[in-house]
mmCIF file with all atom_site columns, C-alpha atoms and ligand atoms in Angstrom:
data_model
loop_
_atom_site.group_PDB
_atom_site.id
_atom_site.type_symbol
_atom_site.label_atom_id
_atom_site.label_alt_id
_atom_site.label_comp_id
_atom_site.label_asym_id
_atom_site.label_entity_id
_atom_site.label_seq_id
_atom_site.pdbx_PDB_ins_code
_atom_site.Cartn_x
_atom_site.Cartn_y
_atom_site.Cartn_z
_atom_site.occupancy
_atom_site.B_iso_or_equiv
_atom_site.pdbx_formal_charge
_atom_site.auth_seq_id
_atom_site.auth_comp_id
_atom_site.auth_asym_id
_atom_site.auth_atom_id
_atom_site.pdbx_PDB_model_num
ATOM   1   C CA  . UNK H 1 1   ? 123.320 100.917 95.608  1.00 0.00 ? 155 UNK H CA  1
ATOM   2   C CA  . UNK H 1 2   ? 121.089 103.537 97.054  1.00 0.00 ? 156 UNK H CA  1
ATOM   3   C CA  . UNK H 1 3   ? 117.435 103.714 98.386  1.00 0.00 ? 157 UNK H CA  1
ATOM   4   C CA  . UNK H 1 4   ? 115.022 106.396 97.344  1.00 0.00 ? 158 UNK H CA  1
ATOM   5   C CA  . UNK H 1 5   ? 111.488 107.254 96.798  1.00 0.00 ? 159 UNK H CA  1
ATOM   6   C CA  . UNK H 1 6   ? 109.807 105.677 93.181  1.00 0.00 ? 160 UNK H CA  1
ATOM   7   C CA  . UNK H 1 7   ? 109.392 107.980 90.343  1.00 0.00 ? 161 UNK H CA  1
ATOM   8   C CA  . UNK H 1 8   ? 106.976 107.789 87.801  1.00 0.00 ? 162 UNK H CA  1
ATOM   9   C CA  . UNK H 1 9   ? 110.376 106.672 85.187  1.00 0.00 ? 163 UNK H CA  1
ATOM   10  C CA  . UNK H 1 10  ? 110.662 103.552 87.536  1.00 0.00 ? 164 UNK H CA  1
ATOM   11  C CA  . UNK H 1 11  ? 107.678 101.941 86.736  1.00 0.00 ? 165 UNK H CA  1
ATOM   12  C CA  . UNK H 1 12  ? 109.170 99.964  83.948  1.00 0.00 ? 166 UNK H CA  1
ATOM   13  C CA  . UNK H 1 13  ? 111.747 98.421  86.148  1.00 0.00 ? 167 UNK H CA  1
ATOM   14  C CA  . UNK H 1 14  ? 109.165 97.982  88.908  1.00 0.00 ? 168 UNK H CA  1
ATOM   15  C CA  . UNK H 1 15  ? 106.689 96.001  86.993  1.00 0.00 ? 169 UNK H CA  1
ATOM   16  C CA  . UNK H 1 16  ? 109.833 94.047  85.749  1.00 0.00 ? 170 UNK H CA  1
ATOM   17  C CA  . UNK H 1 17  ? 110.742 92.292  88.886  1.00 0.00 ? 171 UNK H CA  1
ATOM   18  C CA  . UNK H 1 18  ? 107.047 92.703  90.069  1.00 0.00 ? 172 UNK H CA  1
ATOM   19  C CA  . UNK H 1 19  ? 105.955 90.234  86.995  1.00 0.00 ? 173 UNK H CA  1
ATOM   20  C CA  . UNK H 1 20  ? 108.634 87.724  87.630  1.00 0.00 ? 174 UNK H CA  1
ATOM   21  C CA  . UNK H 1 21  ? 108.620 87.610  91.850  1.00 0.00 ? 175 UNK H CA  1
ATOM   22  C CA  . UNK H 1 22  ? 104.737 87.394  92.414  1.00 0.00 ? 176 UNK H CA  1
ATOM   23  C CA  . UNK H 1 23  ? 102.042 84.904  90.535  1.00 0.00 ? 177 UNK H CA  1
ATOM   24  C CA  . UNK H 1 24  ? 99.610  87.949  91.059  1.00 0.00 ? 178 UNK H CA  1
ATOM   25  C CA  . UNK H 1 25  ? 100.085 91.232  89.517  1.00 0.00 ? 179 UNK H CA  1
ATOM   26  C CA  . UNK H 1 26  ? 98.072  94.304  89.844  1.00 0.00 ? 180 UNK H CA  1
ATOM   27  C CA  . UNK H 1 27  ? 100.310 97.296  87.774  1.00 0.00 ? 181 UNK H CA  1
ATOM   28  C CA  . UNK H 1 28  ? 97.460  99.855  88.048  1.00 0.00 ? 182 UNK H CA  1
ATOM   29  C CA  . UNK H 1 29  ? 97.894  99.241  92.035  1.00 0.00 ? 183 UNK H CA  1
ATOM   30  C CA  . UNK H 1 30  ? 101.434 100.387 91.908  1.00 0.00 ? 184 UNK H CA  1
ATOM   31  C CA  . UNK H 1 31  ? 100.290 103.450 90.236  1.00 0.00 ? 185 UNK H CA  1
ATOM   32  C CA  . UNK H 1 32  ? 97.680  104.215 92.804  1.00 0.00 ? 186 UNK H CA  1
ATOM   33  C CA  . UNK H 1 33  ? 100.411 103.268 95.244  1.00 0.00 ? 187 UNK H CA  1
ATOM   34  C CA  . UNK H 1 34  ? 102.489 106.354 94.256  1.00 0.00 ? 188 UNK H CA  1
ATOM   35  C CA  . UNK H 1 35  ? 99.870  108.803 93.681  1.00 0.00 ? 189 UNK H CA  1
ATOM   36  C CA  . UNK H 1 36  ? 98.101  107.789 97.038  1.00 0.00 ? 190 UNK H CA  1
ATOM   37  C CA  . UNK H 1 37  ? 101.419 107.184 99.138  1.00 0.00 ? 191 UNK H CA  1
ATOM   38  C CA  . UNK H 1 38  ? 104.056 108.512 98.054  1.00 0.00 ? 192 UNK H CA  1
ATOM   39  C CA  . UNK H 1 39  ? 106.410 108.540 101.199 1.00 0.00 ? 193 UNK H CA  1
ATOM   40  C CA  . UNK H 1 40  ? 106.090 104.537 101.299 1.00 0.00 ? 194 UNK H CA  1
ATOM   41  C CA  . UNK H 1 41  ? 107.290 103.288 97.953  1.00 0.00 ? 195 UNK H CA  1
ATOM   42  C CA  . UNK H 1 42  ? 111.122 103.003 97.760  1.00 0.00 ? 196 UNK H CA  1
ATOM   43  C CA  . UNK H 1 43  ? 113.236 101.424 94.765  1.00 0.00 ? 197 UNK H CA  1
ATOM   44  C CA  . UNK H 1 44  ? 116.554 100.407 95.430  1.00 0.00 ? 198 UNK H CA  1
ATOM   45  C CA  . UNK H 1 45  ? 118.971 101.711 92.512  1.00 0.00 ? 199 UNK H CA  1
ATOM   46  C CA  . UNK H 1 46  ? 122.433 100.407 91.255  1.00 0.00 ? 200 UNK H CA  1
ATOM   47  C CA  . UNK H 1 47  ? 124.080 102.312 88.882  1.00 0.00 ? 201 UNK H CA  1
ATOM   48  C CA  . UNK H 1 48  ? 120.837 103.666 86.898  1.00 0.00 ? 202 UNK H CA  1
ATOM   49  C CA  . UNK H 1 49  ? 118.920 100.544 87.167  1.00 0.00 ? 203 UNK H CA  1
ATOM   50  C CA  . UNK H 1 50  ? 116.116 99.408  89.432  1.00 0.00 ? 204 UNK H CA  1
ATOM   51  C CA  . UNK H 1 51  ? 117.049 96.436  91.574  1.00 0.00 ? 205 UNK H CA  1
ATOM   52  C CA  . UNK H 1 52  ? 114.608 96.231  93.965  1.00 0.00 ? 206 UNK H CA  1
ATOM   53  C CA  . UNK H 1 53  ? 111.482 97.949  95.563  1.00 0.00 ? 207 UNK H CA  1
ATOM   54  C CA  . UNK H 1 54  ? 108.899 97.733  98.590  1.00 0.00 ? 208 UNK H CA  1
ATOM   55  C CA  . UNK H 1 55  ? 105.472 98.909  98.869  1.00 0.00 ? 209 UNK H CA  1
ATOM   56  C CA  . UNK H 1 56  ? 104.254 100.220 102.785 1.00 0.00 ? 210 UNK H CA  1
ATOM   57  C CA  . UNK H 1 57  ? 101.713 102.326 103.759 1.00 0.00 ? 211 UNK H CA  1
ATOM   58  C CA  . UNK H 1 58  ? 100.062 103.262 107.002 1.00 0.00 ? 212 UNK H CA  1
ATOM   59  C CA  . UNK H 1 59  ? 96.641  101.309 107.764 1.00 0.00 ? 213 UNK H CA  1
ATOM   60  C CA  . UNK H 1 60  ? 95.624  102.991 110.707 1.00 0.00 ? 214 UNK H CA  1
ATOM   61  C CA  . UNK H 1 61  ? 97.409  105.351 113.255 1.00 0.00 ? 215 UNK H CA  1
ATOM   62  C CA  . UNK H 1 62  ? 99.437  102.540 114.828 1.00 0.00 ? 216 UNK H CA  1
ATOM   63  C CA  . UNK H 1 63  ? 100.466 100.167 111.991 1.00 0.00 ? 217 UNK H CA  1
ATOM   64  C CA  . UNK H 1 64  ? 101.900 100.214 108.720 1.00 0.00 ? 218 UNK H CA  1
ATOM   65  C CA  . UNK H 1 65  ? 101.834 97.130  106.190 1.00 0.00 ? 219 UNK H CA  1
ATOM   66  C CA  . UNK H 1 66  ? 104.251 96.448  103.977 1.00 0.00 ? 220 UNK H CA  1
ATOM   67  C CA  . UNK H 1 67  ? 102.456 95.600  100.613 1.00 0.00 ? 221 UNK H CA  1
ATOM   68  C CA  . UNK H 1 68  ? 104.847 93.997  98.797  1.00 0.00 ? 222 UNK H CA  1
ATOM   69  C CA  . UNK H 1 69  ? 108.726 93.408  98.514  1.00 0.00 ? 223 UNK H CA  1
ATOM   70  C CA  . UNK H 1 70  ? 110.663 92.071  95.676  1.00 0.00 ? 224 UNK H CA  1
ATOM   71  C CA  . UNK H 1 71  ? 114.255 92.064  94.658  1.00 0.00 ? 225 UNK H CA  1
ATOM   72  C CA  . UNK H 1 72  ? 115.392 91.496  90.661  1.00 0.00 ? 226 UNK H CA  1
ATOM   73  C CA  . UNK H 1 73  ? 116.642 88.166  89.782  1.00 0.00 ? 227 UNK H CA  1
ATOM   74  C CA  . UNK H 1 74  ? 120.605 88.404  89.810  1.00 0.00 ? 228 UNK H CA  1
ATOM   75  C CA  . UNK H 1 75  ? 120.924 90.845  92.903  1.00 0.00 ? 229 UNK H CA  1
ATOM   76  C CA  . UNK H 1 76  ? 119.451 88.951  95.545  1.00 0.00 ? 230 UNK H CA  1
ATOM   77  C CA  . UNK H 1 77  ? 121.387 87.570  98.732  1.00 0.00 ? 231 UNK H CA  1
ATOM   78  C CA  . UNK H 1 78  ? 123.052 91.042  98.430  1.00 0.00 ? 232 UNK H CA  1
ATOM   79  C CA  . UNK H 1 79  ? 121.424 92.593  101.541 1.00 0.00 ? 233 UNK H CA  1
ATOM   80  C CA  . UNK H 1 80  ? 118.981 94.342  98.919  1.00 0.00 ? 234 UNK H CA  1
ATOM   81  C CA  . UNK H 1 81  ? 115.938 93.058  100.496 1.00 0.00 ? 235 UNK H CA  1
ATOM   82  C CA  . UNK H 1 82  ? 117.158 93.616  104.249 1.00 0.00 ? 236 UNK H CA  1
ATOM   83  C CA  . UNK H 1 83  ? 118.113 97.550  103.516 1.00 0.00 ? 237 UNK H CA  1
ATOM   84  C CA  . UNK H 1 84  ? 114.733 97.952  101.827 1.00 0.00 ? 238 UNK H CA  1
ATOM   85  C CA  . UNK H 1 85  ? 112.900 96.378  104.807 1.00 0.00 ? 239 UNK H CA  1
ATOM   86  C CA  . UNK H 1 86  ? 114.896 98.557  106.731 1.00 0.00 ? 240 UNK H CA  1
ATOM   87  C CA  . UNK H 1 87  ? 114.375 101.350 104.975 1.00 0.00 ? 241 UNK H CA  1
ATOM   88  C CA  . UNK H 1 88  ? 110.221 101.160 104.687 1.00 0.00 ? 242 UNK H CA  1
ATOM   89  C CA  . UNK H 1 89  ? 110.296 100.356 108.404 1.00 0.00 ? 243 UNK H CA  1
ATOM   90  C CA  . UNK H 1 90  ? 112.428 103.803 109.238 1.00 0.00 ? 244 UNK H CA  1
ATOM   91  C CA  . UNK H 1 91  ? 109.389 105.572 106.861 1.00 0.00 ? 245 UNK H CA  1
ATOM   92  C CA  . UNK H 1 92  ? 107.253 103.557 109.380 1.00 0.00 ? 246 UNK H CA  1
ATOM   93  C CA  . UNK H 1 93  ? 108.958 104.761 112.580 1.00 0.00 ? 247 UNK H CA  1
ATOM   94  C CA  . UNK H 1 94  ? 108.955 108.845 110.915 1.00 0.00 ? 248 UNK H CA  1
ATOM   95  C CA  . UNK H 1 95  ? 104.844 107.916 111.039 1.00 0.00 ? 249 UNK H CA  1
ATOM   96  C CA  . UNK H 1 96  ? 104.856 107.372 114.282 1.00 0.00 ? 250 UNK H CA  1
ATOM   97  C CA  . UNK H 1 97  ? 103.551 103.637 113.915 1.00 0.00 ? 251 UNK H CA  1
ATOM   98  C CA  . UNK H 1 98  ? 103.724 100.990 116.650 1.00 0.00 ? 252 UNK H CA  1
ATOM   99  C CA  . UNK H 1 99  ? 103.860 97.722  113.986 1.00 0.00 ? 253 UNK H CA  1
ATOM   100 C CA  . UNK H 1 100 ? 104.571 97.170  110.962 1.00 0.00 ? 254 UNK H CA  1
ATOM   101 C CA  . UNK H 1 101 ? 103.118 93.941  110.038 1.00 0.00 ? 255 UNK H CA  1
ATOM   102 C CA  . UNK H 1 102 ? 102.690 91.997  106.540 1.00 0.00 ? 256 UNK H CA  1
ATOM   103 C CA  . UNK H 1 103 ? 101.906 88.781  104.968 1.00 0.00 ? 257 UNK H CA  1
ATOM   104 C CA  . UNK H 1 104 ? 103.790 85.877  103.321 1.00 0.00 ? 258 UNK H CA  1
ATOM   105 C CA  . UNK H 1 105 ? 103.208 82.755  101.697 1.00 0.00 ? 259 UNK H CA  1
ATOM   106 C CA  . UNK H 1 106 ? 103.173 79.159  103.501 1.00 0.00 ? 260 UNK H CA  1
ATOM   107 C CA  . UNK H 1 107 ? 105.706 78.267  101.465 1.00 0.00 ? 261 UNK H CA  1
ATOM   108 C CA  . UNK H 1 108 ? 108.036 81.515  100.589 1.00 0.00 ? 262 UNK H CA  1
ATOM   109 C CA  . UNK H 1 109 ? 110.154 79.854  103.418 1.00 0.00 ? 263 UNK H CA  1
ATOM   110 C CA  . UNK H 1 110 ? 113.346 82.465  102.625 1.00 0.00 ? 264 UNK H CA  1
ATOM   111 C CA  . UNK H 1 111 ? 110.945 85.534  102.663 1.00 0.00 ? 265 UNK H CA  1
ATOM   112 C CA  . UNK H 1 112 ? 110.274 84.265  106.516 1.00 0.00 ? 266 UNK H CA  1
ATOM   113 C CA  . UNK H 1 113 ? 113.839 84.187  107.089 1.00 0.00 ? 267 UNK H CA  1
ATOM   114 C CA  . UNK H 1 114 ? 114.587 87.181  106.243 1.00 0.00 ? 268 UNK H CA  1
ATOM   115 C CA  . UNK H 1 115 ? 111.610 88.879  108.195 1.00 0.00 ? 269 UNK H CA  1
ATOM   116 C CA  . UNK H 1 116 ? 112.492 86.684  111.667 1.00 0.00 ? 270 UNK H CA  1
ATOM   117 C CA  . UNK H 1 117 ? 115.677 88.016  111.141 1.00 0.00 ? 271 UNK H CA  1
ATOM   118 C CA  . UNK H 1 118 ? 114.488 91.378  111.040 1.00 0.00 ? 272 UNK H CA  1
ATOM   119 C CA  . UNK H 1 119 ? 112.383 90.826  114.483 1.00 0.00 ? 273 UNK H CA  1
ATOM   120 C CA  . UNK H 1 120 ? 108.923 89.615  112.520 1.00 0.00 ? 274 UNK H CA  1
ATOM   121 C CA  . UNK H 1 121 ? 106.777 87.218  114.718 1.00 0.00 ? 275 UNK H CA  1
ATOM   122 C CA  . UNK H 1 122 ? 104.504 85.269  113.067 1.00 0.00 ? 276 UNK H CA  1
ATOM   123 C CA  . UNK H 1 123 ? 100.747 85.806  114.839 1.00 0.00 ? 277 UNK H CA  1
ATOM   124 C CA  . UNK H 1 124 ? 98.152  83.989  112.895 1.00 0.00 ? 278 UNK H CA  1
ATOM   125 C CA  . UNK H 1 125 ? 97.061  81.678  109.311 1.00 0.00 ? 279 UNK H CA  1
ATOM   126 C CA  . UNK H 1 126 ? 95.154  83.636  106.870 1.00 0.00 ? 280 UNK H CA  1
ATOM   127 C CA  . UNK H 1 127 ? 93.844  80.366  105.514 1.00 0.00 ? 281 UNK H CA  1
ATOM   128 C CA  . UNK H 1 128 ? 93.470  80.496  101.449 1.00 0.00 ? 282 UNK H CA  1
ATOM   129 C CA  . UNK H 1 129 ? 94.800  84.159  101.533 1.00 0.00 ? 283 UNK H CA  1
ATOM   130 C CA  . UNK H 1 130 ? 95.807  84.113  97.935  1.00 0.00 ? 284 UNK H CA  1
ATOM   131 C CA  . UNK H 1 131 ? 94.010  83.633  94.830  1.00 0.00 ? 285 UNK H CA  1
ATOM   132 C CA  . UNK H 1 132 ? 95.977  80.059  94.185  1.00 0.00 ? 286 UNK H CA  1
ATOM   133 C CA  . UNK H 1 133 ? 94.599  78.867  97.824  1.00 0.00 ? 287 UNK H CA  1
ATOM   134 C CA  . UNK H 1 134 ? 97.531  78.689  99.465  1.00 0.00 ? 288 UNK H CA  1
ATOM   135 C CA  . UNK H 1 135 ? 97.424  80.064  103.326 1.00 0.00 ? 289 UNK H CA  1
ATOM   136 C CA  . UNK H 1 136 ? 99.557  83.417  104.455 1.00 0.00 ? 290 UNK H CA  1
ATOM   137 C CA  . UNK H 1 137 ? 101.020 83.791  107.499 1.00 0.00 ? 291 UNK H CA  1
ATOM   138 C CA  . UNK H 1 138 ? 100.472 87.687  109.129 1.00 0.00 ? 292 UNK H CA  1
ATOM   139 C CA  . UNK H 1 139 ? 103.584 88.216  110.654 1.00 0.00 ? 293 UNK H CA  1
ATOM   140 C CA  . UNK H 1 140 ? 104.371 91.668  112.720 1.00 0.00 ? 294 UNK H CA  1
ATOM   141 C CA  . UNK H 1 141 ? 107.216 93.391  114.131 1.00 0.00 ? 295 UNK H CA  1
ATOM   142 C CA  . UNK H 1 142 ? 107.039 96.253  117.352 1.00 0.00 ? 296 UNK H CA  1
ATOM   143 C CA  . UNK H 1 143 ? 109.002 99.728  116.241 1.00 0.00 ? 297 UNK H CA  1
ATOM   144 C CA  . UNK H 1 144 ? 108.795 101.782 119.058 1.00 0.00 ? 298 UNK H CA  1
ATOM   145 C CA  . UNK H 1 145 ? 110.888 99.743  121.173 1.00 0.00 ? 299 UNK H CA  1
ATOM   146 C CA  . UNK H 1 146 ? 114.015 99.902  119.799 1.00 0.00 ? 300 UNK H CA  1
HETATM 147 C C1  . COA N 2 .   ? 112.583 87.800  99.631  1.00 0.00 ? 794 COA N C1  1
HETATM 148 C C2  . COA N 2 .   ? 113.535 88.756  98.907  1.00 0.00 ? 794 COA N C2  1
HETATM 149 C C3  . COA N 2 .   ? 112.899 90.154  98.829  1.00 0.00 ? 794 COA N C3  1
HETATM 150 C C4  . COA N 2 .   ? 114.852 88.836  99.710  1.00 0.00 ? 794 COA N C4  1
HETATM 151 O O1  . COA N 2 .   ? 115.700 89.795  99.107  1.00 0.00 ? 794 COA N O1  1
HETATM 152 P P1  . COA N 2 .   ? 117.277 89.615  99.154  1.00 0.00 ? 794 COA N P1  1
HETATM 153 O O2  . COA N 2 .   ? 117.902 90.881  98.678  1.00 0.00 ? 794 COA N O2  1
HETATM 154 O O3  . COA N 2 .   ? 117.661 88.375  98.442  1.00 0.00 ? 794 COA N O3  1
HETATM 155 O O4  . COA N 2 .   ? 117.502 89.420  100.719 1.00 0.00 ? 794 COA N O4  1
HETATM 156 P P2  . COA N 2 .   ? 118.846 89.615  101.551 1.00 0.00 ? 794 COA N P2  1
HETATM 157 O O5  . COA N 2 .   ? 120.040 89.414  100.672 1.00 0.00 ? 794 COA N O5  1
HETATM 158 O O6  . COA N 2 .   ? 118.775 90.908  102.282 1.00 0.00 ? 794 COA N O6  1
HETATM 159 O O7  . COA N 2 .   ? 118.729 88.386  102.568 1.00 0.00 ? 794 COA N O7  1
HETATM 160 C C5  . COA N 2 .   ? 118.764 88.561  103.939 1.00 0.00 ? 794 COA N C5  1
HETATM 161 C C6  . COA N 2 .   ? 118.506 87.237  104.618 1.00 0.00 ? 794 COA N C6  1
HETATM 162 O O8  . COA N 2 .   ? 117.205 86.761  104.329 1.00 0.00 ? 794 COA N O8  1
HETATM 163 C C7  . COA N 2 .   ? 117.225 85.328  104.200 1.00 0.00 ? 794 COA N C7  1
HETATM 164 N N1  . COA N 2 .   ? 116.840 85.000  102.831 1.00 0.00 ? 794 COA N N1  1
HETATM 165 C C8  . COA N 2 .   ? 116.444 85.867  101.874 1.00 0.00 ? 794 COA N C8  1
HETATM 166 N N2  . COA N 2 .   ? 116.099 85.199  100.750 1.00 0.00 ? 794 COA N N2  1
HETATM 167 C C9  . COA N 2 .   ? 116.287 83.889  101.013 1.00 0.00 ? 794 COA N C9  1
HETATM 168 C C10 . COA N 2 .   ? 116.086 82.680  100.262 1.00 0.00 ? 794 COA N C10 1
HETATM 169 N N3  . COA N 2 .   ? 115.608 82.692  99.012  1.00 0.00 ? 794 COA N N3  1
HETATM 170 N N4  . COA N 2 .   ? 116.359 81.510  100.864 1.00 0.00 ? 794 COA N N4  1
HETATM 171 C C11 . COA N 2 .   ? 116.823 81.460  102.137 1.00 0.00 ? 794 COA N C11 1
HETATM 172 N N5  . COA N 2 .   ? 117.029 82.572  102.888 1.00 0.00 ? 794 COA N N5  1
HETATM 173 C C12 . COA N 2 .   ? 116.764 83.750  102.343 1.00 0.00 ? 794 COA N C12 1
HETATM 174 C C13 . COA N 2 .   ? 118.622 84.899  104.520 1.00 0.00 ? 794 COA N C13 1
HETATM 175 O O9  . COA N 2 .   ? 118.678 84.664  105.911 1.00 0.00 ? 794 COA N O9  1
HETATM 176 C C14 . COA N 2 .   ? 119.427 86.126  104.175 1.00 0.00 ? 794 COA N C14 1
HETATM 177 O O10 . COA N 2 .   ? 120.620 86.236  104.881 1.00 0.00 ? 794 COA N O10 1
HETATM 178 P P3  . COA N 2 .   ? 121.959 85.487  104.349 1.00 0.00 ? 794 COA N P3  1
HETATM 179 O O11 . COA N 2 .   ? 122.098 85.867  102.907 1.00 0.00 ? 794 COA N O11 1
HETATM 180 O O12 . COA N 2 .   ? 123.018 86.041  105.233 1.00 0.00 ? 794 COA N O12 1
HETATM 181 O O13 . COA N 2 .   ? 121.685 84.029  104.537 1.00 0.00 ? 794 COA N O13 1
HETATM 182 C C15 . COA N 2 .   ? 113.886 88.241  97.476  1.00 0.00 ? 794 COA N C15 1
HETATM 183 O O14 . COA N 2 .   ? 114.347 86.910  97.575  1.00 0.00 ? 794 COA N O14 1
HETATM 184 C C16 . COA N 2 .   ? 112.716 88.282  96.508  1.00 0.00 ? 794 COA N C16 1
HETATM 185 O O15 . COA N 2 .   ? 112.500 89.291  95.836  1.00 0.00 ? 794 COA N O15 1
HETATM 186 N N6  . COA N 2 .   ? 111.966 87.178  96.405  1.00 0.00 ? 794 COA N N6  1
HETATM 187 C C17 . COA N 2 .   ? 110.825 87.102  95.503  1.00 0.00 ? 794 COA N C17 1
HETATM 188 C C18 . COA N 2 .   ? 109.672 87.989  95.985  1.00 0.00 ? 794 COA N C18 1
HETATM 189 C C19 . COA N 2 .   ? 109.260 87.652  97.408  1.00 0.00 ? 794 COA N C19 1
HETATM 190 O O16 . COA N 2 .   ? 109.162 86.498  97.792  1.00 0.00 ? 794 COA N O16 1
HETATM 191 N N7  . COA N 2 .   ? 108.967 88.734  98.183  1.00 0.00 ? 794 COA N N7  1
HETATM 192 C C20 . COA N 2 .   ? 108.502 88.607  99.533  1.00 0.00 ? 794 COA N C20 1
HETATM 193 C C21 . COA N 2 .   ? 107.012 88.478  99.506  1.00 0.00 ? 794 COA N C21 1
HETATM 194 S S1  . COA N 2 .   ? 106.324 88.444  101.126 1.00 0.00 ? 794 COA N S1  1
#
């Protein structure tokens, strides 16, 4: 499995997992994503075929949010999702940034888990952060310091 930047012959298998990990989807905003930011969307590739992908960019001149994570149905609980986080946050620490800092559903309790592992704190409730109602939780992470 390796990590690299997305190319435009990725979308496919982008949208692929995109459309079956997320209730919301927004294709046109991964297209914008690469033409506006390239350095921050990564795919992670086995043998050919796109298994994964993350989404960061840089917000302001301290912190960069990670947009969105997802890893294909059949290759999770791999490490997939950890070496991607780690990945966009090493794209993070080349900016510069101080946090990195994202959202997550209430409920997306293994998400969490895998962010706390990865040094996340959770800091506040978006309440009714997503178009279903449900509340996010903004959790961050320091980069400098380590
Ligand atoms: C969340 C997601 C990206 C994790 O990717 P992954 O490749 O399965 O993650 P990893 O294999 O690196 O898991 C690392 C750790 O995270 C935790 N974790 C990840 N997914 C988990 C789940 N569904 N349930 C419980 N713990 C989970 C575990 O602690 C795991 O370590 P372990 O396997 O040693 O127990 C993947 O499950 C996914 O695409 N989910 C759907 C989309 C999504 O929810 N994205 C996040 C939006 S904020």
């Amino acid at each position: 499995m390796i990590i690299r930047k997305f190319e435009p012959a990725d979308f496919e298998g982008v949208l692929e997992i995109e459309s079956v990990a997320f209730s919301e989807h927004n294709p046109f905003l991964y297209m914008n994503f690469y033409e506006m930011n390239n350095e921050g969307f990564l795919v992670a590739e086995e043998k050919g075929y796109i298994v994964g992908f993350v989404v960061g960019y840089k917000v302001s001149d301290i912190e960069g949010r990670i947009f969105s994570l997802a890893v294909r149905e059949g290759y999770q609980s791999h490490g997939i999702g950890t070496q991607l986080l780690k990945s966009i946050i090493g794209v993070f620490r080349t900016m510069s940034l101080k946090y990195s800092s994202l959202e997550v559903r209430i409920s997306n309790h293994g998400a969490q888990k895998l962010y706390k592992s990865m040094d996340f704190i959770a800091c506040w409730i978006e309440h009714g952060y997503y178009s279903d109602g449900e509340d996010g939780i903004i959790m961050k992470k320091q980069l400098l310091l380590q």
